[in-house]
Amino acid sequence: MFSNLVRMPDGLVIIPTFNEIENIEAIIKTVFDLKKDFHILVVDDNSPDGTAANVRALQEQFSDRLFLEVRKEKSGLGTAYIHGFKWALQREYEYIFEMDADFSHRPADLSRLHRACLNDADVAVGSRYKKGVNVVNWPLFRILLSYGASFYVKFITGMKVHDPTAGFVCYKREVLENINLDAVRFIGYAFQIEMKFRAYLKGYNIEEVSIIFTDRINGKSKMNSAIIREAIFGVIAMKFRSIFFKKSF
């Protein structure tokens, strides 16, 4: 697949998209401008705004670094990442990253997450709450909701992770290989909680890297009430399953 004369990068950045036409080209080019060499996989849920077509056009420029998987319909953040994880594990990447398309996660921080995993971390989390509250352009109610959710998740699960809902993450390959990806149930933002919880139960070292999170400028947030309900009630159900159905969990 790759030329023997070219060393394949050890890191793959997975970017799930749905109607991100305003951001996708800029985020891709910014990642590729970084000093460290990354590959990018865009998992697009058949965006009606032409996001996938934009990525295909960019593939002419970045044919050996940019990859695209288009799914039939909008099926949830969690399933998009699972699709990307399986794609990555079929290849030789050692570090697999999650990152949003909307610049809420700074591409420059990818190297910091990578560095954490090169050291002792098995999972490196770009954390908004490791050192206070590092969120820009969020209204107060959104900050309180997110921070409160983090406290709630820590209380229910026992994880010592300040930002368990964070979506800016680096996984070592071994972690994803040893998590039953087909058993992951959450499809919304609670997916982020479940992945960290499963890694935690297997004894992997989860370390947080403090970042500054900036709310999107272009495009619309995908947050809705169903996602919030999944996080609130699903976390309790997940905890019970982990206790009473350990083998299947």
PDB file of C-alpha atoms in Angstrom, residues 7-175:
ATOM      1  CA  ARG A   7       8.517   5.582   6.136  1.00  0.00           C
ATOM      2  CA  MET A   8       4.890   5.370   7.153  1.00  0.00           C
ATOM      3  CA  PRO A   9       3.975   7.779   9.979  1.00  0.00           C
ATOM      4  CA  ASP A  10       3.101   6.106  13.265  1.00  0.00           C
ATOM      5  CA  GLY A  11       0.084   8.365  13.920  1.00  0.00           C
ATOM      6  CA  LEU A  12      -3.378   8.469  12.351  1.00  0.00           C
ATOM      7  CA  VAL A  13      -5.795  11.316  13.115  1.00  0.00           C
ATOM      8  CA  ILE A  14      -9.437  10.288  12.761  1.00  0.00           C
ATOM      9  CA  ILE A  15     -11.815  13.170  12.034  1.00  0.00           C
ATOM     10  CA  PRO A  16     -15.540  12.322  11.934  1.00  0.00           C
ATOM     11  CA  THR A  17     -17.617  14.744   9.884  1.00  0.00           C
ATOM     12  CA  PHE A  18     -21.186  15.693   9.148  1.00  0.00           C
ATOM     13  CA  ASN A  19     -21.701  19.015   7.345  1.00  0.00           C
ATOM     14  CA  GLU A  20     -18.232  20.375   8.040  1.00  0.00           C
ATOM     15  CA  ILE A  21     -17.666  22.004   4.644  1.00  0.00           C
ATOM     16  CA  GLU A  22     -16.685  25.266   6.337  1.00  0.00           C
ATOM     17  CA  ASN A  23     -13.901  23.673   8.355  1.00  0.00           C
ATOM     18  CA  ILE A  24     -12.638  20.500   6.738  1.00  0.00           C
ATOM     19  CA  GLU A  25     -10.110  21.886   4.256  1.00  0.00           C
ATOM     20  CA  ALA A  26      -8.544  24.220   6.818  1.00  0.00           C
ATOM     21  CA  ILE A  27      -8.255  21.556   9.531  1.00  0.00           C
ATOM     22  CA  ILE A  28      -6.659  19.060   7.133  1.00  0.00           C
ATOM     23  CA  LYS A  29      -4.087  21.532   5.851  1.00  0.00           C
ATOM     24  CA  THR A  30      -3.282  22.708   9.368  1.00  0.00           C
ATOM     25  CA  VAL A  31      -2.567  19.148  10.525  1.00  0.00           C
ATOM     26  CA  PHE A  32      -0.400  18.515   7.478  1.00  0.00           C
ATOM     27  CA  ASP A  33       1.551  21.723   8.170  1.00  0.00           C
ATOM     28  CA  LEU A  34       2.650  20.411  11.572  1.00  0.00           C
ATOM     29  CA  LYS A  35       6.280  19.479  12.095  1.00  0.00           C
ATOM     30  CA  LYS A  36       5.338  15.904  12.955  1.00  0.00           C
ATOM     31  CA  ASP A  37       4.013  13.839  10.092  1.00  0.00           C
ATOM     32  CA  PHE A  38       0.480  12.499  10.589  1.00  0.00           C
ATOM     33  CA  HIS A  39      -1.953  10.702   8.345  1.00  0.00           C
ATOM     34  CA  ILE A  40      -5.630  11.704   8.413  1.00  0.00           C
ATOM     35  CA  LEU A  41      -8.722   9.563   8.013  1.00  0.00           C
ATOM     36  CA  VAL A  42     -11.975  11.468   7.522  1.00  0.00           C
ATOM     37  CA  VAL A  43     -15.072   9.418   8.353  1.00  0.00           C
ATOM     38  CA  ASP A  44     -17.962  11.276   6.755  1.00  0.00           C
ATOM     39  CA  ASP A  45     -21.614  10.431   7.317  1.00  0.00           C
ATOM     40  CA  ASN A  46     -22.694  11.288   3.766  1.00  0.00           C
ATOM     41  CA  SER A  47     -22.803  15.023   4.482  1.00  0.00           C
ATOM     42  CA  PRO A  48     -25.293  16.778   2.193  1.00  0.00           C
ATOM     43  CA  ASP A  49     -23.121  19.924   2.169  1.00  0.00           C
ATOM     44  CA  GLY A  50     -20.370  18.280   0.114  1.00  0.00           C
ATOM     45  CA  THR A  51     -17.798  17.675   2.847  1.00  0.00           C
ATOM     46  CA  ALA A  52     -16.727  14.354   1.313  1.00  0.00           C
ATOM     47  CA  ALA A  53     -16.360  15.887  -2.152  1.00  0.00           C
ATOM     48  CA  ASN A  54     -14.054  18.520  -0.670  1.00  0.00           C
ATOM     49  CA  VAL A  55     -11.935  15.813   0.928  1.00  0.00           C
ATOM     50  CA  ARG A  56     -11.755  13.896  -2.361  1.00  0.00           C
ATOM     51  CA  ALA A  57     -10.475  17.028  -4.074  1.00  0.00           C
ATOM     52  CA  LEU A  58      -7.794  17.415  -1.404  1.00  0.00           C
ATOM     53  CA  GLN A  59      -6.744  13.791  -1.891  1.00  0.00           C
ATOM     54  CA  GLU A  60      -5.305  14.816  -5.262  1.00  0.00           C
ATOM     55  CA  GLN A  61      -2.850  16.984  -3.334  1.00  0.00           C
ATOM     56  CA  PHE A  62      -2.321  14.631  -0.385  1.00  0.00           C
ATOM     57  CA  SER A  63      -2.863  11.232  -1.985  1.00  0.00           C
ATOM     58  CA  ASP A  64      -0.496   9.338   0.323  1.00  0.00           C
ATOM     59  CA  ARG A  65      -1.581  11.033   3.568  1.00  0.00           C
ATOM     60  CA  LEU A  66      -5.308  11.720   3.383  1.00  0.00           C
ATOM     61  CA  PHE A  67      -7.937   8.969   3.442  1.00  0.00           C
ATOM     62  CA  LEU A  68     -11.719   9.049   3.300  1.00  0.00           C
ATOM     63  CA  GLU A  69     -14.438   6.663   4.388  1.00  0.00           C
ATOM     64  CA  VAL A  70     -18.023   7.681   3.534  1.00  0.00           C
ATOM     65  CA  ARG A  71     -20.881   6.001   5.379  1.00  0.00           C
ATOM     66  CA  LYS A  72     -24.435   5.819   4.094  1.00  0.00           C
ATOM     67  CA  GLU A  73     -26.019   8.067   6.712  1.00  0.00           C
ATOM     68  CA  LYS A  74     -25.568   9.949   9.968  1.00  0.00           C
ATOM     69  CA  SER A  75     -25.127   7.141  12.483  1.00  0.00           C
ATOM     70  CA  GLY A  76     -23.560   8.781  15.504  1.00  0.00           C
ATOM     71  CA  LEU A  77     -20.145   9.931  16.645  1.00  0.00           C
ATOM     72  CA  GLY A  78     -19.341   6.687  18.410  1.00  0.00           C
ATOM     73  CA  THR A  79     -19.949   4.441  15.418  1.00  0.00           C
ATOM     74  CA  ALA A  80     -17.914   6.806  13.235  1.00  0.00           C
ATOM     75  CA  TYR A  81     -14.937   6.440  15.552  1.00  0.00           C
ATOM     76  CA  ILE A  82     -15.369   2.667  15.805  1.00  0.00           C
ATOM     77  CA  HIS A  83     -15.313   2.557  12.005  1.00  0.00           C
ATOM     78  CA  GLY A  84     -12.120   4.601  12.041  1.00  0.00           C
ATOM     79  CA  PHE A  85     -10.494   2.508  14.776  1.00  0.00           C
ATOM     80  CA  LYS A  86     -11.094  -0.707  12.839  1.00  0.00           C
ATOM     81  CA  TRP A  87      -9.703   0.909   9.687  1.00  0.00           C
ATOM     82  CA  ALA A  88      -6.583   1.962  11.599  1.00  0.00           C
ATOM     83  CA  LEU A  89      -6.060  -1.454  13.173  1.00  0.00           C
ATOM     84  CA  GLN A  90      -6.056  -3.054   9.729  1.00  0.00           C
ATOM     85  CA  ARG A  91      -2.961  -0.970   9.046  1.00  0.00           C
ATOM     86  CA  GLU A  92       0.287  -0.338  10.910  1.00  0.00           C
ATOM     87  CA  TYR A  93      -0.480   2.792  12.951  1.00  0.00           C
ATOM     88  CA  GLU A  94       0.802   2.721  16.524  1.00  0.00           C
ATOM     89  CA  TYR A  95      -1.008   5.838  17.745  1.00  0.00           C
ATOM     90  CA  ILE A  96      -4.610   6.595  16.846  1.00  0.00           C
ATOM     91  CA  PHE A  97      -6.066  10.031  17.544  1.00  0.00           C
ATOM     92  CA  GLU A  98      -9.579  11.413  17.858  1.00  0.00           C
ATOM     93  CA  MET A  99     -10.042  15.047  16.861  1.00  0.00           C
ATOM     94  CA  ASP A 100     -12.967  17.309  15.930  1.00  0.00           C
ATOM     95  CA  ALA A 101     -13.095  19.043  12.561  1.00  0.00           C
ATOM     96  CA  ASP A 102     -14.139  22.443  13.904  1.00  0.00           C
ATOM     97  CA  PHE A 103     -10.855  23.689  15.464  1.00  0.00           C
ATOM     98  CA  SER A 104     -12.199  23.312  19.004  1.00  0.00           C
ATOM     99  CA  HIS A 105      -9.128  21.093  19.366  1.00  0.00           C
ATOM    100  CA  ARG A 106      -5.890  22.802  18.359  1.00  0.00           C
ATOM    101  CA  PRO A 107      -3.984  20.645  15.854  1.00  0.00           C
ATOM    102  CA  ALA A 108      -0.706  21.773  17.439  1.00  0.00           C
ATOM    103  CA  ASP A 109      -1.690  19.835  20.564  1.00  0.00           C
ATOM    104  CA  LEU A 110      -1.606  16.545  18.648  1.00  0.00           C
ATOM    105  CA  SER A 111       2.148  16.442  19.223  1.00  0.00           C
ATOM    106  CA  ARG A 112       1.656  16.900  22.969  1.00  0.00           C
ATOM    107  CA  LEU A 113      -0.766  13.969  23.117  1.00  0.00           C
ATOM    108  CA  HIS A 114       1.635  11.895  21.049  1.00  0.00           C
ATOM    109  CA  ARG A 115       4.499  12.781  23.378  1.00  0.00           C
ATOM    110  CA  ALA A 116       2.468  11.666  26.405  1.00  0.00           C
ATOM    111  CA  CYS A 117       1.905   8.265  24.798  1.00  0.00           C
ATOM    112  CA  LEU A 118       5.569   8.001  23.864  1.00  0.00           C
ATOM    113  CA  ASN A 119       6.269   8.267  27.578  1.00  0.00           C
ATOM    114  CA  ASP A 120       4.051   6.458  30.097  1.00  0.00           C
ATOM    115  CA  ALA A 121       0.490   7.038  28.886  1.00  0.00           C
ATOM    116  CA  ASP A 122      -1.546   4.346  27.179  1.00  0.00           C
ATOM    117  CA  VAL A 123      -4.347   6.854  26.609  1.00  0.00           C
ATOM    118  CA  ALA A 124      -3.620  10.584  26.450  1.00  0.00           C
ATOM    119  CA  VAL A 125      -6.621  12.876  26.937  1.00  0.00           C
ATOM    120  CA  GLY A 126      -6.678  16.512  25.841  1.00  0.00           C
ATOM    121  CA  SER A 127      -8.245  17.827  29.031  1.00  0.00           C
ATOM    122  CA  ARG A 128     -10.276  20.998  29.464  1.00  0.00           C
ATOM    123  CA  TYR A 129     -10.409  20.600  33.248  1.00  0.00           C
ATOM    124  CA  LYS A 130      -7.033  19.326  34.417  1.00  0.00           C
ATOM    125  CA  LYS A 131      -5.991  22.837  35.391  1.00  0.00           C
ATOM    126  CA  GLY A 132      -9.150  24.763  36.174  1.00  0.00           C
ATOM    127  CA  VAL A 133     -11.582  25.385  33.310  1.00  0.00           C
ATOM    128  CA  ASN A 134      -9.859  26.014  29.983  1.00  0.00           C
ATOM    129  CA  VAL A 135     -12.813  26.674  27.704  1.00  0.00           C
ATOM    130  CA  VAL A 136     -13.213  29.646  25.352  1.00  0.00           C
ATOM    131  CA  ASN A 137     -16.482  30.998  23.895  1.00  0.00           C
ATOM    132  CA  TRP A 138     -18.848  28.706  25.780  1.00  0.00           C
ATOM    133  CA  PRO A 139     -21.843  30.215  27.604  1.00  0.00           C
ATOM    134  CA  LEU A 140     -21.877  29.666  31.363  1.00  0.00           C
ATOM    135  CA  PHE A 141     -24.681  27.060  31.263  1.00  0.00           C
ATOM    136  CA  ARG A 142     -22.665  24.940  28.792  1.00  0.00           C
ATOM    137  CA  ILE A 143     -19.584  25.088  31.006  1.00  0.00           C
ATOM    138  CA  LEU A 144     -21.626  24.118  34.060  1.00  0.00           C
ATOM    139  CA  LEU A 145     -23.271  21.264  32.152  1.00  0.00           C
ATOM    140  CA  SER A 146     -19.963  19.884  30.905  1.00  0.00           C
ATOM    141  CA  TYR A 147     -18.081  20.341  34.180  1.00  0.00           C
ATOM    142  CA  GLY A 148     -20.988  18.880  36.142  1.00  0.00           C
ATOM    143  CA  ALA A 149     -21.119  15.897  33.780  1.00  0.00           C
ATOM    144  CA  SER A 150     -17.425  15.291  34.364  1.00  0.00           C
ATOM    145  CA  PHE A 151     -17.889  15.278  38.132  1.00  0.00           C
ATOM    146  CA  TYR A 152     -20.894  12.962  37.775  1.00  0.00           C
ATOM    147  CA  VAL A 153     -18.959  10.506  35.593  1.00  0.00           C
ATOM    148  CA  LYS A 154     -16.024  10.424  38.010  1.00  0.00           C
ATOM    149  CA  PHE A 155     -18.385   9.733  40.901  1.00  0.00           C
ATOM    150  CA  ILE A 156     -20.254   6.913  39.136  1.00  0.00           C
ATOM    151  CA  THR A 157     -17.305   5.187  37.446  1.00  0.00           C
ATOM    152  CA  GLY A 158     -14.486   5.776  39.920  1.00  0.00           C
ATOM    153  CA  MET A 159     -12.180   7.035  37.161  1.00  0.00           C
ATOM    154  CA  LYS A 160      -9.755   9.754  38.220  1.00  0.00           C
ATOM    155  CA  VAL A 161     -10.114  11.553  34.916  1.00  0.00           C
ATOM    156  CA  HIS A 162     -10.996  15.242  35.163  1.00  0.00           C
ATOM    157  CA  ASP A 163     -12.430  15.402  31.628  1.00  0.00           C
ATOM    158  CA  PRO A 164     -13.982  12.000  30.849  1.00  0.00           C
ATOM    159  CA  THR A 165     -16.191  13.430  28.081  1.00  0.00           C
ATOM    160  CA  ALA A 166     -13.200  14.868  26.187  1.00  0.00           C
ATOM    161  CA  GLY A 167     -13.076  14.047  22.492  1.00  0.00           C
ATOM    162  CA  PHE A 168      -9.410  14.923  21.856  1.00  0.00           C
ATOM    163  CA  VAL A 169      -7.607  11.657  22.591  1.00  0.00           C
ATOM    164  CA  CYS A 170      -4.600   9.562  21.597  1.00  0.00           C
ATOM    165  CA  TYR A 171      -4.796   5.787  22.000  1.00  0.00           C
ATOM    166  CA  LYS A 172      -1.902   3.421  21.789  1.00  0.00           C
ATOM    167  CA  ARG A 173      -2.673   0.675  19.304  1.00  0.00           C
ATOM    168  CA  GLU A 174      -2.571  -1.985  22.040  1.00  0.00           C
ATOM    169  CA  VAL A 175      -5.469  -0.326  23.883  1.00  0.00           C
TER     170      VAL A 175
END
